[in-house]
Steps between C-alpha positions, in 0.01 A plus 500: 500500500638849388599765750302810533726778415555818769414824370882646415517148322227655197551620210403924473248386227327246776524736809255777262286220444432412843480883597257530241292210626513596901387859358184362297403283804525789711281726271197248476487464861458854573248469209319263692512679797313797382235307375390334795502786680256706257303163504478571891427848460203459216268277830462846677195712409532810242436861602213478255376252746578615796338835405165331401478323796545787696261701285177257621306616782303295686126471419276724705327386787150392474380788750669775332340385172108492705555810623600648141173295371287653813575828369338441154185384617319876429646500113394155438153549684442791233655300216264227597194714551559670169535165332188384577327845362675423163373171506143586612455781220604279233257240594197724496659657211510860663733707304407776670618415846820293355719755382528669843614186628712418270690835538471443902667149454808646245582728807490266735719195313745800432519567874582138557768477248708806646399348865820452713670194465439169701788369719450154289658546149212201389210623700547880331537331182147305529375882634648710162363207304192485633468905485569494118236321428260701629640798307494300225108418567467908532645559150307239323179677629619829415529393132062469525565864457792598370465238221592156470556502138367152305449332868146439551297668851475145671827413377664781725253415805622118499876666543441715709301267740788231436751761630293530780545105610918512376479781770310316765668167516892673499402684856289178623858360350667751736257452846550107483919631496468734760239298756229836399148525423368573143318848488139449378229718424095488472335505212420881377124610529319764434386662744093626444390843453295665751130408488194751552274461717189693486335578827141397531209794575325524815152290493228739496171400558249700194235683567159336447280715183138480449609539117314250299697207282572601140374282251687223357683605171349290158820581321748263509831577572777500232738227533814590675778571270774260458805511723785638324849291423719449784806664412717271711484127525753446832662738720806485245627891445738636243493907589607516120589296196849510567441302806249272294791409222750443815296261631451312203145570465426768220300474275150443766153466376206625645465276820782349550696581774708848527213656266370863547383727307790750584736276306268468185553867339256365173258325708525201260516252806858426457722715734918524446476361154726758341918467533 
């Protein structure tokens, strides 16, 4: 077996050699060095998430977000109470009285939307939800007036009164979140007008005469004259024929319901039937 030569026993050529060798193993060690310590370094969280973590706060507590709800109960009383008016007049088909509550409900939704803000990021997002639709239930009523270009009169009552319910079951959404009640209101009615009452005379007892009976009359009477046309069939009122085309009911014939003789300038027995 051959000896292994010494160091000052190589050749110049075969000591660069081995420095060159020693030098590359030396390089790819520090090489791997530095990678394992960036893999170490890559297991600890960012500052991207370090800062998001920080940056979520903790829900809000269920009484803060009852009291915040508590507070509302006024707006949504009035929201609710107004509701029900829409809903009433476009049932009986009263144009009349539904534009004034339509205009009463568009200020009230607008209130809600600009109301402050719930502690609960998801319970004042059910709330602003819930308060567009009934603004959106305000504007397709307005259009009854303003014009609702090729959409037909009971087209634009079926959105409006489905804007209504969208509204409705996002807060009954938000009361089932928040452990509140639902604000309701009773059915609109109109309330009578006054009636007269006539007072009754005194009983007075006549004075006996002496005078002697007249003779019964030989001419017949003449037949009582016929009672004239009743110039309303229902208590249905349109104060004009604006009102009348509103409610979907212009052209009206003589005795059908809405009809007077006010509204029929020819006195053809059909009122409104001009455009």
């Amino acid at each position: 077996m051959a000896r292994r030569r010494r160091w000052d026993e190589m050749s110049p050529q075969e000591k660069r050699q081995g420095c060159g060798c020693l030098i590359g193993t030396f390089a790819i060690l520090v090489i791997i060095g530095a990678i394992a310590s960036a893999g170490g370094d890559s297991e600890k969280p960012t500052a991207a998430a370090a800062s998001t973590t920080a940056a979520t706060s903790p829900p809000a507590s269920p009484a803060a977000a009852g009291t915040w709800y508590d507070g509302t109960a006024d707006l949504r009383g009035q929201i609710a109470a107004s509701a029900a008016a829409v809903r009433q007049h476009i049932a009986a088909h009263d144009g009349t009285s539904l534009r004034p509550a339509c205009q009463t409900l568009a200020t009230l939704a607008q209130t809600a939307r600009g109301y402050p803000a719930a502690p609960d990021a998801e319970a004042q997002q059910v709330f602003h939800v819930g308060a567009g639709y009934y603004a959106d239930a305000a504007q397709w009523c307005d259009k009854i007036w303003t014009g609702g270009g090729t959409v037909a009169l009971t087209v634009l009552w079926e959105r409006t009164t489905n804007a209504l319910d969208n509204g409705d079951e996002r807060w009954q959404e938000l009361a089932r979140r928040v452990g509140g009640t639902v604000a309701t209101a009773a059915p609109v009615t109109t309330a009578p007008g006054p009636q007269a009452t006539a007072t009754a005379p005194a009983a007075t007892t006549p004075a006996r005469t002496t005078t002697a009976p007249r003779p019964a009359s030989t001419t017949p009477r003449p037949p009582a004259p016929a009672p004239a046309p009743a110039t309303t069939a229902s208590g249905v009122y349109y104060r004009n024929c604006d009102a009348a085309r509103a409610a979907g009911a212009a052209p009206i014939h003589r005795g059908e319901p809405g009809y007077r003789a006010a509204l029929d300038r020819n006195n053809d027995g059909v009122a409104c039937e001009d455009t």
